[in-house]
PDB file of C-alpha atoms in Angstrom:
ATOM      1  CA  UNK A 858      13.991 -25.767 -28.348  1.00 58.00           C
ATOM      2  CA  UNK A 859      12.279 -22.384 -27.918  1.00 62.00           C
ATOM      3  CA  UNK A 860       9.019 -24.098 -27.018  1.00 66.00           C
ATOM      4  CA  UNK A 861      10.739 -26.046 -24.229  1.00 76.00           C
ATOM      5  CA  UNK A 862      12.483 -22.907 -22.974  1.00 78.00           C
ATOM      6  CA  UNK A 863       9.137 -21.103 -22.784  1.00 78.00           C
ATOM      7  CA  UNK A 864       7.633 -23.990 -20.841  1.00 83.00           C
ATOM      8  CA  UNK A 865      10.610 -23.938 -18.481  1.00 85.00           C
ATOM      9  CA  UNK A 866      10.231 -20.195 -17.878  1.00 83.00           C
ATOM     10  CA  UNK A 867       6.499 -20.612 -17.231  1.00 85.00           C
ATOM     11  CA  UNK A 868       7.123 -23.516 -14.862  1.00 84.00           C
ATOM     12  CA  UNK A 869       9.795 -21.542 -12.987  1.00 85.00           C
ATOM     13  CA  UNK A 870       7.545 -18.483 -12.729  1.00 83.00           C
ATOM     14  CA  UNK A 871       4.714 -20.677 -11.444  1.00 84.00           C
ATOM     15  CA  UNK A 872       6.984 -22.273  -8.854  1.00 87.00           C
ATOM     16  CA  UNK A 873       8.234 -18.884  -7.625  1.00 83.00           C
ATOM     17  CA  UNK A 874       4.689 -17.492  -7.543  1.00 79.00           C
ATOM     18  CA  UNK A 875       3.467 -20.542  -5.666  1.00 83.00           C
ATOM     19  CA  UNK A 876       6.273 -20.250  -3.130  1.00 83.00           C
ATOM     20  CA  UNK A 877       5.515 -16.579  -2.561  1.00 84.00           C
ATOM     21  CA  UNK A 878       1.796 -17.279  -2.152  1.00 82.00           C
ATOM     22  CA  UNK A 879       2.554 -20.107   0.289  1.00 83.00           C
ATOM     23  CA  UNK A 880       4.827 -17.827   2.332  1.00 84.00           C
ATOM     24  CA  UNK A 881       1.894 -15.438   2.749  1.00 85.00           C
ATOM     25  CA  UNK A 882      -0.408 -18.260   3.834  1.00 86.00           C
ATOM     26  CA  UNK A 883      -2.003 -18.555   0.419  1.00 84.00           C
ATOM     27  CA  UNK A 884      -3.033 -15.796  -1.938  1.00 88.00           C
ATOM     28  CA  UNK A 885      -6.362 -14.209  -1.124  1.00 91.00           C
ATOM     29  CA  UNK A 886      -8.607 -11.328  -2.053  1.00 94.00           C
ATOM     30  CA  UNK A 887      -7.313  -9.201   0.822  1.00 94.00           C
ATOM     31  CA  UNK A 888      -3.711  -9.553  -0.401  1.00 96.00           C
ATOM     32  CA  UNK A 889      -4.801  -8.667  -3.932  1.00 96.00           C
ATOM     33  CA  UNK A 890      -6.502  -5.521  -2.626  1.00 95.00           C
ATOM     34  CA  UNK A 891      -3.443  -4.607  -0.540  1.00 97.00           C
ATOM     35  CA  UNK A 892      -1.028  -4.969  -3.462  1.00 97.00           C
ATOM     36  CA  UNK A 893      -3.394  -3.063  -5.770  1.00 97.00           C
ATOM     37  CA  UNK A 894      -3.778  -0.231  -3.236  1.00 97.00           C
ATOM     38  CA  UNK A 895       0.007  -0.116  -2.763  1.00 98.00           C
ATOM     39  CA  UNK A 896       0.473   0.291  -6.516  1.00 98.00           C
ATOM     40  CA  UNK A 897      -2.256   2.950  -6.748  1.00 97.00           C
ATOM     41  CA  UNK A 898      -0.767   4.843  -3.804  1.00 97.00           C
ATOM     42  CA  UNK A 899       2.701   4.784  -5.328  1.00 97.00           C
ATOM     43  CA  UNK A 900       1.416   5.937  -8.714  1.00 97.00           C
ATOM     44  CA  UNK A 901      -0.726   8.737  -7.282  1.00 97.00           C
ATOM     45  CA  UNK A 902       2.244   9.848  -5.179  1.00 95.00           C
ATOM     46  CA  UNK A 903       4.392   9.954  -8.320  1.00 95.00           C
ATOM     47  CA  UNK A 904       1.713  11.987 -10.099  1.00 95.00           C
ATOM     48  CA  UNK A 905       1.512  14.478  -7.232  1.00 94.00           C
ATOM     49  CA  UNK A 906       5.284  14.858  -7.222  1.00 94.00           C
ATOM     50  CA  UNK A 907       5.409  15.180 -11.019  1.00 93.00           C
ATOM     51  CA  UNK A 908       2.974  18.092 -10.677  1.00 93.00           C
ATOM     52  CA  UNK A 909       5.144  19.671  -7.949  1.00 92.00           C
ATOM     53  CA  UNK A 910       2.636  19.054  -5.152  1.00 92.00           C
ATOM     54  CA  UNK A 911       4.436  16.500  -2.993  1.00 91.00           C
ATOM     55  CA  UNK A 912       4.744  17.464   0.671  1.00 89.00           C
ATOM     56  CA  UNK A 913       7.700  15.077   0.933  1.00 90.00           C
ATOM     57  CA  UNK A 914      10.206  17.213  -0.955  1.00 89.00           C
ATOM     58  CA  UNK A 915      11.284  20.809  -0.463  1.00 88.00           C
ATOM     59  CA  UNK A 916      10.088  21.958  -3.876  1.00 88.00           C
ATOM     60  CA  UNK A 917       7.205  19.499  -4.044  1.00 88.00           C
ATOM     61  CA  UNK A 918       8.719  17.715  -7.037  1.00 91.00           C
ATOM     62  CA  UNK A 919      10.026  14.287  -7.895  1.00 90.00           C
ATOM     63  CA  UNK A 920      12.857  12.788  -5.839  1.00 92.00           C
ATOM     64  CA  UNK A 921      14.430   9.407  -6.461  1.00 92.00           C
ATOM     65  CA  UNK A 922      15.358   9.164  -2.762  1.00 93.00           C
ATOM     66  CA  UNK A 923      11.743   9.726  -1.714  1.00 93.00           C
ATOM     67  CA  UNK A 924      10.562   7.253  -4.352  1.00 93.00           C
ATOM     68  CA  UNK A 925      12.949   4.562  -3.144  1.00 96.00           C
ATOM     69  CA  UNK A 926      11.914   5.227   0.452  1.00 95.00           C
ATOM     70  CA  UNK A 927       8.289   4.709  -0.569  1.00 95.00           C
ATOM     71  CA  UNK A 928       9.139   1.408  -2.226  1.00 96.00           C
ATOM     72  CA  UNK A 929      11.161   0.343   0.834  1.00 97.00           C
ATOM     73  CA  UNK A 930       8.173   1.087   3.065  1.00 97.00           C
ATOM     74  CA  UNK A 931       5.915  -0.988   0.849  1.00 98.00           C
ATOM     75  CA  UNK A 932       8.422  -3.855   0.969  1.00 97.00           C
ATOM     76  CA  UNK A 933       8.534  -3.559   4.775  1.00 98.00           C
ATOM     77  CA  UNK A 934       4.728  -3.679   4.831  1.00 98.00           C
ATOM     78  CA  UNK A 935       4.768  -6.969   2.931  1.00 97.00           C
ATOM     79  CA  UNK A 936       7.440  -8.320   5.288  1.00 97.00           C
ATOM     80  CA  UNK A 937       5.185  -7.462   8.231  1.00 97.00           C
ATOM     81  CA  UNK A 938       2.371  -9.391   6.559  1.00 97.00           C
ATOM     82  CA  UNK A 939       4.759 -12.363   6.397  1.00 96.00           C
ATOM     83  CA  UNK A 940       5.490 -11.906  10.116  1.00 97.00           C
ATOM     84  CA  UNK A 941       1.751 -11.777  10.843  1.00 97.00           C
ATOM     85  CA  UNK A 942       1.266 -15.030   8.932  1.00 96.00           C
ATOM     86  CA  UNK A 943       4.094 -16.582  10.944  1.00 96.00           C
ATOM     87  CA  UNK A 944       2.304 -15.560  14.135  1.00 96.00           C
ATOM     88  CA  UNK A 945      -0.895 -17.150  12.836  1.00 96.00           C
ATOM     89  CA  UNK A 946       0.988 -20.395  12.194  1.00 95.00           C
ATOM     90  CA  UNK A 947       2.661 -20.290  15.594  1.00 96.00           C
ATOM     91  CA  UNK A 948      -0.580 -19.530  17.444  1.00 96.00           C
ATOM     92  CA  UNK A 949      -2.729 -21.866  15.365  1.00 95.00           C
ATOM     93  CA  UNK A 950      -4.838 -18.828  14.496  1.00 95.00           C
ATOM     94  CA  UNK A 951      -6.230 -17.345  11.312  1.00 90.00           C
ATOM     95  CA  UNK A 952      -6.765 -13.710  12.231  1.00 95.00           C
ATOM     96  CA  UNK A 953      -3.395 -12.007  12.782  1.00 96.00           C
ATOM     97  CA  UNK A 954      -2.488 -11.823   9.085  1.00 96.00           C
ATOM     98  CA  UNK A 955      -5.997 -10.743   8.132  1.00 95.00           C
ATOM     99  CA  UNK A 956      -6.009  -7.994  10.763  1.00 96.00           C
ATOM    100  CA  UNK A 957      -2.580  -6.776   9.630  1.00 97.00           C
ATOM    101  CA  UNK A 958      -3.610  -6.777   5.969  1.00 96.00           C
ATOM    102  CA  UNK A 959      -6.812  -4.864   6.722  1.00 93.00           C
ATOM    103  CA  UNK A 960      -4.882  -2.273   8.747  1.00 93.00           C
ATOM    104  CA  UNK A 961      -2.407  -1.811   5.892  1.00 96.00           C
ATOM    105  CA  UNK A 962      -5.257  -1.566   3.352  1.00 93.00           C
ATOM    106  CA  UNK A 963      -6.822   1.240   5.416  1.00 90.00           C
ATOM    107  CA  UNK A 964      -3.457   3.018   5.599  1.00 92.00           C
ATOM    108  CA  UNK A 965      -2.966   2.743   1.834  1.00 95.00           C
ATOM    109  CA  UNK A 966      -6.532   3.958   1.212  1.00 91.00           C
ATOM    110  CA  UNK A 967      -5.920   7.037   3.369  1.00 90.00           C
ATOM    111  CA  UNK A 968      -2.712   7.769   1.497  1.00 92.00           C
ATOM    112  CA  UNK A 969      -4.495   7.390  -1.847  1.00 94.00           C
ATOM    113  CA  UNK A 970      -7.150   9.878  -0.689  1.00 91.00           C
ATOM    114  CA  UNK A 971      -4.444  12.315   0.461  1.00 90.00           C
ATOM    115  CA  UNK A 972      -2.721  12.016  -2.919  1.00 94.00           C
ATOM    116  CA  UNK A 973      -6.032  12.523  -4.699  1.00 94.00           C
ATOM    117  CA  UNK A 974      -6.516  15.709  -2.686  1.00 91.00           C
ATOM    118  CA  UNK A 975      -3.039  16.910  -3.693  1.00 92.00           C
ATOM    119  CA  UNK A 976      -3.971  16.236  -7.302  1.00 94.00           C
ATOM    120  CA  UNK A 977      -7.029  18.457  -6.968  1.00 93.00           C
ATOM    121  CA  UNK A 978      -9.633  15.709  -6.892  1.00 94.00           C
ATOM    122  CA  UNK A 979     -12.510  17.077  -4.824  1.00 92.00           C
ATOM    123  CA  UNK A 980     -12.962  14.982  -1.690  1.00 87.00           C
ATOM    124  CA  UNK A 981     -16.351  14.748  -0.024  1.00 88.00           C
ATOM    125  CA  UNK A 982     -16.418  16.782   3.182  1.00 89.00           C
ATOM    126  CA  UNK A 983     -16.907  13.718   5.399  1.00 89.00           C
ATOM    127  CA  UNK A 984     -13.770  12.107   3.937  1.00 84.00           C
ATOM    128  CA  UNK A 985     -11.752  15.324   4.269  1.00 80.00           C
ATOM    129  CA  UNK A 986     -12.743  15.648   7.934  1.00 84.00           C
ATOM    130  CA  UNK A 987     -11.940  12.000   8.622  1.00 79.00           C
ATOM    131  CA  UNK A 988      -8.488  12.436   7.064  1.00 77.00           C
ATOM    132  CA  UNK A 989      -7.790  15.469   9.235  1.00 78.00           C
ATOM    133  CA  UNK A 990      -8.883  13.624  12.376  1.00 81.00           C
ATOM    134  CA  UNK A 991      -6.700  10.656  11.457  1.00 74.00           C
ATOM    135  CA  UNK A 992      -3.763  13.020  10.880  1.00 72.00           C
ATOM    136  CA  UNK A 993      -4.180  14.133  14.487  1.00 72.00           C
ATOM    137  CA  UNK A 994      -5.773  17.526  14.014  1.00 59.00           C
ATOM    138  CA  UNK A 995      -8.413  18.025  16.639  1.00 53.00           C
ATOM    139  CA  UNK A 996     -10.453  20.632  14.807  1.00 52.00           C
ATOM    140  CA  UNK A 997     -10.783  19.899  11.084  1.00 47.00           C
ATOM    141  CA  UNK A 998     -12.848  23.102  10.686  1.00 51.00           C
ATOM    142  CA  UNK A 999      -9.627  25.153  10.988  1.00 45.00           C
ATOM    143  CA  UNK A1000      -8.215  23.628   7.787  1.00 41.00           C
TER     144      UNK A1000
END
């Protein structure tokens, strides 16, 4: 009986996973990178907050509200990828989802670099300047 239950659980998990992958237009390397970067960003943000260095809270520490907001934003990101795939289907195209995923990967990468900086990881000067420019500061030399 236990063997059959395990097979049923595996079959159900496979069906759910397959349905999710199909909703995204098939699972691909770019989606794997996006999900991995989202997880790394969330974890590095938690580490920064645990060390009292988060710019998102008054004291720089951990906040469940900020954590849940971060997870909600990541969920919204994945929903937008679903929307992009829907646009691809509607337009008979294959680039809207890919463009959206790449844009979100870049955003996650920037956030990971910012978190790394908060954690004291030395960032190469060219990356630090690029981050400042992307944050909207015209003269990164003033930082």
